[in-house]
Amino acid sequence: MYIKVLVELSAFNIDKCFTYHVNDGLKDKIKIGIRVLVPFNNQELEGFVLEIIDEVSDSMEIKDILDVIDSEAILNDELLWLGRKISDETLSTLISSYQVMLPRALKAKNGHKINIKYQTLVEIDHLEELSDKQQQIIDKINEKGKCLYSELKKINSSVDTLLKKGILRKREIEEYRLNIEDIPRYPVYSLNEEQNRVYLAVIKELNHAKTFLLHGITGSGKTEVYMQIMDEVIKNGKTCLLLVPEITLTNQIFKRIASRFQDIAVLHSGLSDGERYDEYRRIKKGEAKIVIGARSSVFAPLENIGVIIIDECHTDSYQQDVMPRYSAIDVAEYRSAYHHCPLILGSATPTLLQYAKSSKGLYQLLELKKRAGNAKIPEITICDMIKEKKTAKTIFSETLTTKIKEKLLLGEQILLLQNRRGYSSSIMCLNCGYTMKCPNCDITLTYHKNKDIMRCHYCGYANKKITVCPKCHSEDIRELGMGTEKIEEDIKRVFPAVRVIRMDLDTTSKKGSHEKIISSFERGEYDILLGTQMISKGLDFPNVTLVGILQADASLFIPSYRSCENTFDLISQVAGRSGRNKRPGEVVIQTFNPDHYAITLASKNDYISFYKEEMKNRLVGKYPPFFYLSQVIIKSRDYDFLSREVNKIKNILESRLSNMIIIGPSTLHPFKVNNVYRFGILLKYKKELDLKKVLKEMINHYKSNNKIKIEVSFNPSDI
Ligand code: ADP
Ligand code: ZN
Ligand code: ZN
């Protein structure tokens, strides 16, 4: 027997299967989709079995596999198919497409062993006449159903005697590491009329691969609708997959869903490798009816999926920006087709592309225009910081200061958002303008006051804060910009008694810290939650009645065709966190551009007008949704070589692709990451049948050259 094995050799740009021989001793254990250990260039590598073949024409050079790793296939038929599809569609290596689907414990890699934990249970084998003390054990087991050996032994030493006599027997079962704390009860609502219409539209299509765009304003009760649809799906004996953008959201939504359903598994980056592995195995064994998780959980090995829901579907985080550059939404569409089940994309601010697809009928549009229950849309005030600046002594406008004081007196809670997109606090010499850059990356270091260090957010490089300018020796070194830490200081100065908690990259680097911050704020232990983008989406704090957005326009002028859309989203999303319960909410937007349409229309909650206005700009600029946009990314450590090759590549693309606007090559930002230089060539096109073919040939052409790496990002979110 021979098999074709896919191994990871990304360092060599190699992405293909190698043939191995299986000796008779291992033959029976071979299945497609399991991992095996194979020899490769004097190394031992793990790889996936993709094909079994009986005969080969020339068996001279073929080596034997060393061992079989799995007893069950870890890539089932659907995942095998998905991997090929992703690799074809995104021009990523096949091995990277399979690896991204699996938890670390199941990837084809060597080195890290993540074990399954076991527990020993004690069960009754048969009954006999027993002493009182022995009978107590039997009663206990009968009462609890199953008992842990270790616990029984602690309370009653006769357990060993009973085991010896064969009255009891031991059984090993897999233990799951993730412990779910007590779940608070959330009410079940009967759907209002709008919600019910959405519900019925989806229920009608439960056996069809249909994509819905659920455009529902914040607080309109989308989550309640999701839950009732899932309820119906589970009643039909099927499973549900729910994606949320970030770990901060997973927990809140998880609690709401867990208070109503059983057999839920969660998958997100906040779990340890062991916990992830355990959750994954539960799903694979069919023990989970609902899977909730972030981007990569779109690959959860659920069978018989009855609905896929992608909440906050406008979010960038559904797009992976390293190989394989897949979009979880595309993958969800493939899986919805495979399982003949609906896909629901939910958001208060769908991307322009998503909304355009719904107007073209590619998605069925469903709408929720009112807040659920009795909550009202918050009242939004735009604060012109040019006027305010003349009087203000802090970064808080008069208006915001007054409102914060009011809310504090009432004992209500406040969210403050620091808009940091395209912006970070750094240190600058005021004499010569010197700023400190990362030696590995072309990027300014960010200053972290609590540790007094400068850190690179791309590669992690850190250095002590400088006190003397290395260029001009001046000591006039100043902090620039306004990080969350600095704002926290300001808050404490202006409102001395206030209890403020900060949520940003710094305070959430430890495992479980997101969760801690959110639940302590939820419990009312703090008055103000100050945070970055992390706090803008989906969170539901009933006691929050004021939201302040500190630099609403910071994201407006970053060089991206989506900067207006991003600003509109951010304001709408964060404003939606205010007044979600009985008390009315307020929002204060501080901006230097009070008349910009992204800001005025967001403050009026007017998505449709924003959509129309922004579509005009996209048409003029030849951007999506009118044109497709893709980026060829070319990387190398050798700058001279790279700058020559990128021009060649552009020329080839120009000669081979006719209906295409080709822009560049230009340097990417940051230009250098971890000592690798990066160029990009931007492609804009309406329809180009040859595109994938030409790009694939290009990638293949450079495959043998280890000095250069080419990747393609289709519809990137960060241009
Ligand atoms: P969204 O996901 O659209 O932001 P949620 O599902 O979080 O909205 O709902 C907002 C609030 O309204 C929640 O506190 C929720 O419990 C409540 N809610 C949802 N549906 C109803 C309903 N039919 N009647 C009353 N309250 C509801
Ligand atoms: Zn200087
Ligand atoms: Zn760096």
Short mmCIF file of C-alpha atoms in Angstrom, two decimals, residues 481-669:
data_model
loop_
_atom_site.label_atom_id
_atom_site.label_comp_id
_atom_site.label_asym_id
_atom_site.label_seq_id
_atom_site.Cartn_x
_atom_site.Cartn_y
_atom_site.Cartn_z
CA GLY A 481 -0.67 61.81 21.07
CA MET A 482 -3.06 60.64 23.66
CA GLY A 483 -3.04 56.99 24.60
CA THR A 484 -5.65 55.42 26.84
CA GLU A 485 -3.22 55.50 29.74
CA LYS A 486 -2.90 59.24 29.47
CA ILE A 487 -6.65 59.66 29.28
CA GLU A 488 -7.06 57.55 32.37
CA GLU A 489 -4.79 59.99 34.22
CA ASP A 490 -6.85 62.87 32.94
CA ILE A 491 -10.08 61.26 34.09
CA LYS A 492 -8.69 60.76 37.57
CA ARG A 493 -7.58 64.37 37.68
CA VAL A 494 -10.89 65.84 36.54
CA PHE A 495 -13.15 63.41 38.45
CA PRO A 496 -11.10 62.47 41.51
CA ALA A 497 -13.49 60.00 43.14
CA VAL A 498 -14.38 58.13 39.97
CA ARG A 499 -13.74 54.41 39.58
CA VAL A 500 -12.32 53.87 36.11
CA ILE A 501 -11.17 50.70 34.39
CA ARG A 502 -9.22 50.57 31.17
CA MET A 503 -9.49 48.04 28.38
CA ASP A 504 -6.85 48.11 25.66
CA LEU A 505 -3.98 45.99 24.34
CA ASP A 506 -1.98 46.60 27.51
CA THR A 507 -4.57 45.55 30.03
CA THR A 508 -5.84 42.56 28.08
CA SER A 509 -2.66 40.72 27.21
CA LYS A 510 -3.18 38.12 29.94
CA LYS A 511 -5.51 35.19 29.49
CA GLY A 512 -8.97 35.84 30.84
CA SER A 513 -8.37 39.55 31.39
CA HIS A 514 -11.02 40.70 28.88
CA GLU A 515 -13.57 38.66 30.69
CA LYS A 516 -12.50 40.01 34.09
CA ILE A 517 -12.74 43.63 33.00
CA ILE A 518 -16.13 43.18 31.39
CA SER A 519 -17.69 41.30 34.26
CA SER A 520 -16.40 43.65 36.94
CA PHE A 521 -17.81 46.59 34.98
CA GLU A 522 -21.05 44.65 34.52
CA ARG A 523 -21.27 44.11 38.27
CA GLY A 524 -21.02 47.86 38.77
CA GLU A 525 -17.58 47.88 40.38
CA TYR A 526 -16.55 50.73 38.11
CA ASP A 527 -18.22 53.91 36.89
CA ILE A 528 -16.29 54.37 33.67
CA LEU A 529 -15.00 51.85 31.16
CA LEU A 530 -12.32 53.48 29.02
CA GLY A 531 -11.22 51.57 25.98
CA THR A 532 -10.16 51.30 22.39
CA GLN A 533 -12.09 49.76 19.48
CA MET A 534 -12.40 46.66 21.62
CA ILE A 535 -15.32 48.14 23.53
CA SER A 536 -17.25 49.33 20.51
CA LYS A 537 -18.96 46.18 19.31
CA GLY A 538 -21.85 44.18 20.59
CA LEU A 539 -21.36 44.60 24.32
CA ASP A 540 -24.59 44.90 26.26
CA PHE A 541 -24.35 46.83 29.54
CA PRO A 542 -27.84 47.74 30.73
CA ASN A 543 -26.62 50.44 33.14
CA VAL A 544 -24.63 52.43 30.58
CA THR A 545 -26.44 55.68 29.77
CA LEU A 546 -23.59 57.78 28.41
CA VAL A 547 -21.07 57.06 25.72
CA GLY A 548 -18.29 59.52 24.90
CA ILE A 549 -16.27 59.21 21.71
CA LEU A 550 -13.07 61.17 22.22
CA GLN A 551 -11.54 61.60 18.77
CA ALA A 552 -14.25 60.57 16.41
CA ASP A 553 -12.32 61.78 13.38
CA ALA A 554 -8.98 60.12 14.14
CA SER A 555 -9.95 57.36 11.73
CA LEU A 556 -11.28 59.69 9.08
CA PHE A 557 -8.04 60.68 7.43
CA ILE A 558 -6.04 57.53 7.40
CA PRO A 559 -5.21 56.61 3.82
CA SER A 560 -7.79 53.91 3.15
CA TYR A 561 -10.72 53.89 0.79
CA ARG A 562 -12.74 52.60 3.71
CA SER A 563 -11.85 55.34 6.20
CA CYS A 564 -15.29 56.99 6.03
CA GLU A 565 -17.06 53.67 6.30
CA ASN A 566 -14.89 52.70 9.27
CA THR A 567 -15.61 55.98 11.01
CA PHE A 568 -19.35 55.67 10.41
CA ASP A 569 -19.30 52.09 11.76
CA LEU A 570 -17.33 52.96 14.80
CA ILE A 571 -19.60 55.83 15.82
CA SER A 572 -22.79 53.85 15.14
CA GLN A 573 -21.54 50.78 16.96
CA VAL A 574 -20.27 52.53 20.03
CA ALA A 575 -23.29 54.81 20.19
CA GLY A 576 -25.38 51.66 20.20
CA ARG A 577 -23.89 50.74 23.58
CA SER A 578 -25.81 53.56 25.28
CA GLY A 579 -29.27 53.34 26.83
CA ARG A 580 -29.94 49.70 26.06
CA ASN A 581 -32.30 49.32 28.96
CA LYS A 582 -35.15 51.38 30.42
CA ARG A 583 -33.24 54.61 30.98
CA PRO A 584 -32.62 56.72 27.87
CA GLY A 585 -29.06 56.88 26.59
CA GLU A 586 -26.90 59.76 25.50
CA VAL A 587 -23.87 59.98 23.25
CA VAL A 588 -21.30 62.74 22.91
CA ILE A 589 -19.11 62.77 19.80
CA GLN A 590 -16.01 64.95 20.09
CA THR A 591 -14.65 65.90 16.69
CA PHE A 592 -12.72 68.55 14.80
CA ASN A 593 -14.90 67.83 11.76
CA PRO A 594 -18.45 68.26 13.00
CA ASP A 595 -19.84 68.64 9.47
CA HIS A 596 -18.32 65.57 7.86
CA TYR A 597 -21.08 63.35 6.47
CA ALA A 598 -19.70 60.19 8.13
CA ILE A 599 -20.13 61.91 11.48
CA THR A 600 -23.41 63.75 10.93
CA LEU A 601 -25.13 60.75 9.37
CA ALA A 602 -23.85 58.38 12.06
CA SER A 603 -25.20 60.75 14.68
CA LYS A 604 -28.60 60.56 12.97
CA ASN A 605 -28.44 56.79 12.75
CA ASP A 606 -28.98 57.13 9.02
CA TYR A 607 -27.28 54.17 7.39
CA ILE A 608 -29.11 54.43 4.09
CA SER A 609 -28.14 58.06 3.42
CA PHE A 610 -24.57 57.25 4.34
CA TYR A 611 -24.64 54.29 1.98
CA LYS A 612 -25.90 56.45 -0.89
CA GLU A 613 -23.39 59.22 -0.26
CA GLU A 614 -20.45 56.87 0.08
CA MET A 615 -21.44 54.88 -3.00
CA LYS A 616 -20.94 58.05 -5.07
CA ASN A 617 -17.36 58.28 -3.85
CA ARG A 618 -16.72 54.64 -4.52
CA LEU A 619 -17.97 55.00 -8.07
CA VAL A 620 -15.74 57.99 -8.75
CA GLY A 621 -12.71 56.34 -7.14
CA LYS A 622 -13.37 53.01 -8.88
CA TYR A 623 -13.52 51.14 -5.59
CA PRO A 624 -15.67 48.26 -4.32
CA PRO A 625 -18.50 47.50 -4.64
CA PHE A 626 -18.17 48.87 -8.21
CA PHE A 627 -14.77 47.35 -8.80
CA TYR A 628 -13.07 44.36 -7.30
CA LEU A 629 -9.85 45.13 -5.50
CA SER A 630 -7.00 42.72 -4.95
CA GLN A 631 -3.46 43.09 -3.85
CA VAL A 632 -0.36 41.19 -4.87
CA ILE A 633 2.07 41.23 -1.97
CA ILE A 634 5.74 40.65 -2.73
CA LYS A 635 8.24 40.15 0.09
CA SER A 636 11.96 39.65 0.41
CA ARG A 637 14.84 40.26 2.77
CA ASP A 638 16.95 41.46 -0.13
CA TYR A 639 15.92 45.00 -0.93
CA ASP A 640 17.80 45.43 -4.23
CA PHE A 641 16.62 42.14 -5.62
CA LEU A 642 13.06 42.86 -4.56
CA SER A 643 12.90 46.30 -6.14
CA ARG A 644 14.03 44.84 -9.45
CA GLU A 645 11.60 41.90 -9.35
CA VAL A 646 8.51 43.92 -8.45
CA ASN A 647 8.82 45.93 -11.64
CA LYS A 648 9.19 42.77 -13.69
CA ILE A 649 6.11 41.35 -12.02
CA LYS A 650 4.12 44.45 -12.81
CA ASN A 651 5.14 44.26 -16.46
CA ILE A 652 4.10 40.66 -16.71
CA LEU A 653 0.72 41.39 -15.13
CA GLU A 654 0.21 44.29 -17.52
CA SER A 655 0.94 42.20 -20.56
CA ARG A 656 -1.22 39.27 -19.48
CA LEU A 657 -4.26 41.01 -17.99
CA SER A 658 -6.13 43.39 -20.25
CA ASN A 659 -9.21 44.59 -18.38
CA MET A 660 -7.36 45.69 -15.34
CA ILE A 661 -6.24 48.87 -13.63
CA ILE A 662 -2.82 48.14 -12.17
CA ILE A 663 -1.48 50.47 -9.50
CA GLY A 664 2.04 50.30 -8.12
CA PRO A 665 4.31 48.68 -7.20
CA SER A 666 4.38 50.71 -4.05
CA THR A 667 5.77 50.11 -0.61
CA LEU A 668 3.39 48.69 1.94
CA HIS A 669 2.91 50.24 5.32
#
